[in-house]
PDB file of N, CA, C and O in Angstrom:
ATOM      1  N   UNK K   1       7.569  -9.189  19.761  1.00 94.00           N
ATOM      2  CA  UNK K   1       6.701  -8.574  20.748  1.00 94.00           C
ATOM      3  C   UNK K   1       7.003  -7.072  20.804  1.00 94.00           C
ATOM      4  O   UNK K   1       8.149  -6.656  20.742  1.00 94.00           O
ATOM      5  N   UNK K   2       5.954  -6.292  20.953  1.00 98.00           N
ATOM      6  CA  UNK K   2       6.096  -4.839  20.945  1.00 98.00           C
ATOM      7  C   UNK K   2       5.818  -4.263  22.331  1.00 98.00           C
ATOM      8  O   UNK K   2       5.344  -4.955  23.233  1.00 98.00           O
ATOM      9  N   UNK K   3       6.101  -2.977  22.470  1.00 98.00           N
ATOM     10  CA  UNK K   3       5.791  -2.241  23.686  1.00 98.00           C
ATOM     11  C   UNK K   3       4.922  -1.053  23.307  1.00 98.00           C
ATOM     12  O   UNK K   3       5.100  -0.470  22.242  1.00 98.00           O
ATOM     13  N   UNK K   4       3.997  -0.719  24.181  1.00 98.00           N
ATOM     14  CA  UNK K   4       3.090   0.410  23.964  1.00 98.00           C
ATOM     15  C   UNK K   4       3.191   1.343  25.160  1.00 98.00           C
ATOM     16  O   UNK K   4       3.163   0.899  26.305  1.00 98.00           O
ATOM     17  N   UNK K   5       3.318   2.634  24.869  1.00 98.00           N
ATOM     18  CA  UNK K   5       3.576   3.635  25.906  1.00 98.00           C
ATOM     19  C   UNK K   5       2.385   4.570  26.060  1.00 98.00           C
ATOM     20  O   UNK K   5       1.858   5.085  25.074  1.00 98.00           O
ATOM     21  N   UNK K   6       1.996   4.814  27.304  1.00 98.00           N
ATOM     22  CA  UNK K   6       0.939   5.784  27.586  1.00 98.00           C
ATOM     23  C   UNK K   6       1.468   7.166  27.245  1.00 98.00           C
ATOM     24  O   UNK K   6       2.514   7.591  27.756  1.00 98.00           O
ATOM     25  N   UNK K   7       0.759   7.873  26.379  1.00 98.00           N
ATOM     26  CA  UNK K   7       1.215   9.194  25.941  1.00 98.00           C
ATOM     27  C   UNK K   7       1.020  10.262  27.018  1.00 98.00           C
ATOM     28  O   UNK K   7       1.523  11.363  26.890  1.00 98.00           O
ATOM     29  N   UNK K   8       0.321   9.930  28.088  1.00 98.00           N
ATOM     30  CA  UNK K   8       0.093  10.893  29.160  1.00 98.00           C
ATOM     31  C   UNK K   8       1.158  10.770  30.257  1.00 98.00           C
ATOM     32  O   UNK K   8       1.774  11.747  30.643  1.00 98.00           O
ATOM     33  N   UNK K   9       1.401   9.527  30.738  1.00 98.00           N
ATOM     34  CA  UNK K   9       2.293   9.376  31.893  1.00 98.00           C
ATOM     35  C   UNK K   9       3.551   8.558  31.625  1.00 98.00           C
ATOM     36  O   UNK K   9       4.452   8.521  32.448  1.00 98.00           O
ATOM     37  N   UNK K  10       3.593   7.853  30.482  1.00 98.00           N
ATOM     38  CA  UNK K  10       4.790   7.090  30.152  1.00 98.00           C
ATOM     39  C   UNK K  10       4.785   5.645  30.595  1.00 98.00           C
ATOM     40  O   UNK K  10       5.764   4.929  30.393  1.00 98.00           O
ATOM     41  N   UNK K  11       3.679   5.153  31.184  1.00 98.00           N
ATOM     42  CA  UNK K  11       3.593   3.740  31.548  1.00 98.00           C
ATOM     43  C   UNK K  11       3.789   2.897  30.295  1.00 98.00           C
ATOM     44  O   UNK K  11       3.277   3.218  29.228  1.00 98.00           O
ATOM     45  N   UNK K  12       4.541   1.797  30.414  1.00 98.00           N
ATOM     46  CA  UNK K  12       4.827   0.942  29.266  1.00 98.00           C
ATOM     47  C   UNK K  12       4.135  -0.408  29.431  1.00 98.00           C
ATOM     48  O   UNK K  12       4.316  -1.090  30.447  1.00 98.00           O
ATOM     49  N   UNK K  13       3.328  -0.773  28.429  1.00 98.00           N
ATOM     50  CA  UNK K  13       2.775  -2.128  28.353  1.00 98.00           C
ATOM     51  C   UNK K  13       3.675  -2.915  27.421  1.00 98.00           C
ATOM     52  O   UNK K  13       3.835  -2.557  26.248  1.00 98.00           O
ATOM     53  N   UNK K  14       4.278  -3.977  27.953  1.00 98.00           N
ATOM     54  CA  UNK K  14       5.183  -4.838  27.187  1.00 98.00           C
ATOM     55  C   UNK K  14       4.441  -6.132  26.878  1.00 98.00           C
ATOM     56  O   UNK K  14       4.053  -6.863  27.798  1.00 98.00           O
ATOM     57  N   UNK K  15       4.223  -6.408  25.588  1.00 98.00           N
ATOM     58  CA  UNK K  15       3.497  -7.622  25.198  1.00 98.00           C
ATOM     59  C   UNK K  15       4.154  -8.877  25.761  1.00 98.00           C
ATOM     60  O   UNK K  15       3.463  -9.832  26.126  1.00 98.00           O
ATOM     61  N   UNK K  16       5.470  -8.898  25.837  1.00 98.00           N
ATOM     62  CA  UNK K  16       6.188 -10.079  26.334  1.00 98.00           C
ATOM     63  C   UNK K  16       5.898 -10.334  27.813  1.00 98.00           C
ATOM     64  O   UNK K  16       5.868 -11.484  28.258  1.00 98.00           O
ATOM     65  N   UNK K  17       5.669  -9.252  28.572  1.00 98.00           N
ATOM     66  CA  UNK K  17       5.449  -9.378  30.009  1.00 98.00           C
ATOM     67  C   UNK K  17       3.977  -9.428  30.401  1.00 98.00           C
ATOM     68  O   UNK K  17       3.641  -9.924  31.473  1.00 98.00           O
ATOM     69  N   UNK K  18       3.095  -8.889  29.548  1.00 98.00           N
ATOM     70  CA  UNK K  18       1.693  -8.791  29.925  1.00 98.00           C
ATOM     71  C   UNK K  18       1.528  -7.820  31.082  1.00 98.00           C
ATOM     72  O   UNK K  18       2.398  -6.983  31.329  1.00 98.00           O
ATOM     73  N   UNK K  19       0.443  -7.952  31.810  1.00 97.00           N
ATOM     74  CA  UNK K  19       0.223  -7.119  32.987  1.00 97.00           C
ATOM     75  C   UNK K  19      -0.601  -7.917  33.987  1.00 97.00           C
ATOM     76  O   UNK K  19      -1.839  -7.918  33.943  1.00 97.00           O
ATOM     77  N   UNK K  20       0.103  -8.616  34.871  1.00 97.00           N
ATOM     78  CA  UNK K  20      -0.533  -9.556  35.800  1.00 97.00           C
ATOM     79  C   UNK K  20      -1.590  -8.894  36.683  1.00 97.00           C
ATOM     80  O   UNK K  20      -2.619  -9.508  36.982  1.00 97.00           O
ATOM     81  N   UNK K  21      -1.362  -7.648  37.102  1.00 95.00           N
ATOM     82  CA  UNK K  21      -2.315  -6.973  37.989  1.00 95.00           C
ATOM     83  C   UNK K  21      -3.693  -6.814  37.351  1.00 95.00           C
ATOM     84  O   UNK K  21      -4.684  -6.674  38.049  1.00 95.00           O
ATOM     85  N   UNK K  22      -3.739  -6.826  36.014  1.00 94.00           N
ATOM     86  CA  UNK K  22      -5.018  -6.708  35.305  1.00 94.00           C
ATOM     87  C   UNK K  22      -5.441  -8.054  34.703  1.00 94.00           C
ATOM     88  O   UNK K  22      -6.381  -8.115  33.922  1.00 94.00           O
ATOM     89  N   UNK K  23      -4.706  -9.126  35.049  1.00 96.00           N
ATOM     90  CA  UNK K  23      -5.043 -10.450  34.545  1.00 96.00           C
ATOM     91  C   UNK K  23      -4.670 -10.666  33.092  1.00 96.00           C
ATOM     92  O   UNK K  23      -5.239 -11.525  32.425  1.00 96.00           O
ATOM     93  N   UNK K  24      -3.703  -9.904  32.592  1.00 98.00           N
ATOM     94  CA  UNK K  24      -3.276 -10.020  31.194  1.00 98.00           C
ATOM     95  C   UNK K  24      -1.996 -10.845  31.158  1.00 98.00           C
ATOM     96  O   UNK K  24      -0.969 -10.438  31.711  1.00 98.00           O
ATOM     97  N   UNK K  25      -2.086 -12.002  30.532  1.00 98.00           N
ATOM     98  CA  UNK K  25      -0.982 -12.971  30.532  1.00 98.00           C
ATOM     99  C   UNK K  25       0.198 -12.513  29.683  1.00 98.00           C
ATOM    100  O   UNK K  25       0.015 -11.794  28.697  1.00 98.00           O
ATOM    101  N   UNK K  26       1.413 -12.935  30.065  1.00 98.00           N
ATOM    102  CA  UNK K  26       2.582 -12.668  29.210  1.00 98.00           C
ATOM    103  C   UNK K  26       2.327 -13.182  27.800  1.00 98.00           C
ATOM    104  O   UNK K  26       1.703 -14.243  27.621  1.00 98.00           O
ATOM    105  N   UNK K  27       2.791 -12.432  26.819  1.00 98.00           N
ATOM    106  CA  UNK K  27       2.602 -12.817  25.425  1.00 98.00           C
ATOM    107  C   UNK K  27       1.317 -12.299  24.805  1.00 98.00           C
ATOM    108  O   UNK K  27       1.039 -12.553  23.639  1.00 98.00           O
ATOM    109  N   UNK K  28       0.514 -11.554  25.578  1.00 98.00           N
ATOM    110  CA  UNK K  28      -0.747 -11.015  25.058  1.00 98.00           C
ATOM    111  C   UNK K  28      -0.468  -9.798  24.181  1.00 98.00           C
ATOM    112  O   UNK K  28       0.083  -8.810  24.636  1.00 98.00           O
ATOM    113  N   UNK K  29      -0.837  -9.901  22.915  1.00 98.00           N
ATOM    114  CA  UNK K  29      -0.640  -8.804  21.975  1.00 98.00           C
ATOM    115  C   UNK K  29      -1.559  -7.637  22.348  1.00 98.00           C
ATOM    116  O   UNK K  29      -2.632  -7.828  22.908  1.00 98.00           O
ATOM    117  N   UNK K  30      -1.119  -6.431  22.002  1.00 98.00           N
ATOM    118  CA  UNK K  30      -1.873  -5.220  22.346  1.00 98.00           C
ATOM    119  C   UNK K  30      -3.297  -5.273  21.813  1.00 98.00           C
ATOM    120  O   UNK K  30      -4.248  -4.893  22.505  1.00 98.00           O
ATOM    121  N   UNK K  31      -3.464  -5.770  20.589  1.00 98.00           N
ATOM    122  CA  UNK K  31      -4.814  -5.822  20.025  1.00 98.00           C
ATOM    123  C   UNK K  31      -5.730  -6.797  20.772  1.00 98.00           C
ATOM    124  O   UNK K  31      -6.948  -6.720  20.659  1.00 98.00           O
ATOM    125  N   UNK K  32      -5.135  -7.700  21.569  1.00 98.00           N
ATOM    126  CA  UNK K  32      -5.924  -8.654  22.350  1.00 98.00           C
ATOM    127  C   UNK K  32      -6.174  -8.199  23.783  1.00 98.00           C
ATOM    128  O   UNK K  32      -6.893  -8.863  24.531  1.00 98.00           O
ATOM    129  N   UNK K  33      -5.566  -7.073  24.163  1.00 98.00           N
ATOM    130  CA  UNK K  33      -5.839  -6.482  25.476  1.00 98.00           C
ATOM    131  C   UNK K  33      -7.275  -5.949  25.429  1.00 98.00           C
ATOM    132  O   UNK K  33      -7.661  -5.322  24.431  1.00 98.00           O
ATOM    133  N   UNK K  34      -8.074  -6.200  26.463  1.00 96.00           N
ATOM    134  CA  UNK K  34      -9.473  -5.742  26.438  1.00 96.00           C
ATOM    135  C   UNK K  34      -9.606  -4.249  26.148  1.00 96.00           C
ATOM    136  O   UNK K  34      -8.774  -3.447  26.587  1.00 96.00           O
ATOM    137  N   UNK K  35     -10.644  -3.891  25.411  1.00 96.00           N
ATOM    138  CA  UNK K  35     -10.874  -2.495  25.025  1.00 96.00           C
ATOM    139  C   UNK K  35     -11.109  -1.594  26.237  1.00 96.00           C
ATOM    140  O   UNK K  35     -10.883  -0.393  26.161  1.00 96.00           O
ATOM    141  N   UNK K  36     -11.542  -2.162  27.362  1.00 96.00           N
ATOM    142  CA  UNK K  36     -11.799  -1.338  28.544  1.00 96.00           C
ATOM    143  C   UNK K  36     -10.555  -1.187  29.428  1.00 96.00           C
ATOM    144  O   UNK K  36     -10.640  -0.645  30.533  1.00 96.00           O
ATOM    145  N   UNK K  37      -9.395  -1.640  28.927  1.00 97.00           N
ATOM    146  CA  UNK K  37      -8.137  -1.477  29.662  1.00 97.00           C
ATOM    147  C   UNK K  37      -7.853   0.007  29.861  1.00 97.00           C
ATOM    148  O   UNK K  37      -8.038   0.817  28.961  1.00 97.00           O
ATOM    149  N   UNK K  38      -7.451   0.361  31.076  1.00 97.00           N
ATOM    150  CA  UNK K  38      -7.037   1.739  31.357  1.00 97.00           C
ATOM    151  C   UNK K  38      -5.633   1.726  31.935  1.00 97.00           C
ATOM    152  O   UNK K  38      -5.215   0.741  32.544  1.00 97.00           O
ATOM    153  N   UNK K  39      -4.921   2.806  31.735  1.00 98.00           N
ATOM    154  CA  UNK K  39      -3.566   2.930  32.259  1.00 98.00           C
ATOM    155  C   UNK K  39      -3.611   2.790  33.779  1.00 98.00           C
ATOM    156  O   UNK K  39      -4.364   3.503  34.442  1.00 98.00           O
ATOM    157  N   UNK K  40      -2.804   1.888  34.341  1.00 97.00           N
ATOM    158  CA  UNK K  40      -2.831   1.699  35.789  1.00 97.00           C
ATOM    159  C   UNK K  40      -2.241   2.878  36.572  1.00 97.00           C
ATOM    160  O   UNK K  40      -2.480   3.001  37.763  1.00 97.00           O
ATOM    161  N   UNK K  41      -1.512   3.748  35.904  1.00 98.00           N
ATOM    162  CA  UNK K  41      -0.917   4.889  36.604  1.00 98.00           C
ATOM    163  C   UNK K  41      -1.775   6.151  36.542  1.00 98.00           C
ATOM    164  O   UNK K  41      -1.919   6.847  37.530  1.00 98.00           O
ATOM    165  N   UNK K  42      -2.335   6.443  35.353  1.00 98.00           N
ATOM    166  CA  UNK K  42      -3.069   7.710  35.229  1.00 98.00           C
ATOM    167  C   UNK K  42      -4.532   7.544  34.823  1.00 98.00           C
ATOM    168  O   UNK K  42      -5.279   8.516  34.826  1.00 98.00           O
ATOM    169  N   UNK K  43      -4.941   6.324  34.436  1.00 98.00           N
ATOM    170  CA  UNK K  43      -6.357   6.061  34.201  1.00 98.00           C
ATOM    171  C   UNK K  43      -6.904   6.357  32.817  1.00 98.00           C
ATOM    172  O   UNK K  43      -8.095   6.180  32.583  1.00 98.00           O
ATOM    173  N   UNK K  44      -6.045   6.801  31.876  1.00 98.00           N
ATOM    174  CA  UNK K  44      -6.560   7.063  30.535  1.00 98.00           C
ATOM    175  C   UNK K  44      -6.853   5.744  29.813  1.00 98.00           C
ATOM    176  O   UNK K  44      -6.343   4.699  30.188  1.00 98.00           O
ATOM    177  N   UNK K  45      -7.658   5.813  28.763  1.00 97.00           N
ATOM    178  CA  UNK K  45      -8.040   4.575  28.082  1.00 97.00           C
ATOM    179  C   UNK K  45      -6.980   4.124  27.065  1.00 97.00           C
ATOM    180  O   UNK K  45      -6.006   4.818  26.801  1.00 97.00           O
ATOM    181  N   UNK K  46      -7.227   2.956  26.539  1.00 97.00           N
ATOM    182  CA  UNK K  46      -6.288   2.276  25.634  1.00 97.00           C
ATOM    183  C   UNK K  46      -5.910   3.109  24.412  1.00 97.00           C
ATOM    184  O   UNK K  46      -4.799   2.989  23.886  1.00 97.00           O
ATOM    185  N   UNK K  47      -6.799   3.984  23.978  1.00 97.00           N
ATOM    186  CA  UNK K  47      -6.537   4.779  22.776  1.00 97.00           C
ATOM    187  C   UNK K  47      -5.405   5.781  22.975  1.00 97.00           C
ATOM    188  O   UNK K  47      -4.880   6.321  22.006  1.00 97.00           O
ATOM    189  N   UNK K  48      -5.026   6.027  24.221  1.00 98.00           N
ATOM    190  CA  UNK K  48      -3.961   6.995  24.506  1.00 98.00           C
ATOM    191  C   UNK K  48      -2.561   6.368  24.500  1.00 98.00           C
ATOM    192  O   UNK K  48      -1.578   7.037  24.783  1.00 98.00           O
ATOM    193  N   UNK K  49      -2.482   5.091  24.156  1.00 98.00           N
ATOM    194  CA  UNK K  49      -1.194   4.409  24.080  1.00 98.00           C
ATOM    195  C   UNK K  49      -0.676   4.428  22.654  1.00 98.00           C
ATOM    196  O   UNK K  49      -1.451   4.337  21.704  1.00 98.00           O
ATOM    197  N   UNK K  50       0.635   4.521  22.511  1.00 98.00           N
ATOM    198  CA  UNK K  50       1.279   4.525  21.193  1.00 98.00           C
ATOM    199  C   UNK K  50       2.370   3.464  21.161  1.00 98.00           C
ATOM    200  O   UNK K  50       3.030   3.211  22.168  1.00 98.00           O
ATOM    201  N   UNK K  51       2.573   2.851  19.991  1.00 98.00           N
ATOM    202  CA  UNK K  51       3.648   1.875  19.829  1.00 98.00           C
ATOM    203  C   UNK K  51       4.986   2.550  20.069  1.00 98.00           C
ATOM    204  O   UNK K  51       5.208   3.683  19.647  1.00 98.00           O
ATOM    205  N   UNK K  52       5.858   1.853  20.771  1.00 95.00           N
ATOM    206  CA  UNK K  52       7.187   2.408  21.065  1.00 95.00           C
ATOM    207  C   UNK K  52       8.103   2.248  19.875  1.00 95.00           C
ATOM    208  O   UNK K  52       8.042   1.276  19.164  1.00 95.00           O
TER     209      UNK K  52
END
């Protein structure tokens, strides 16, 4: 499982943990996160995240 970091604010999406507040289950791979996902801290889109 990988982690992806928002290049603007540093929020980390951890595939192992998912993101319950957005309805993303633990174990959800980054490529399976919906394309309309936005950073919960700063609001940028998924394209602004980079693999850690």
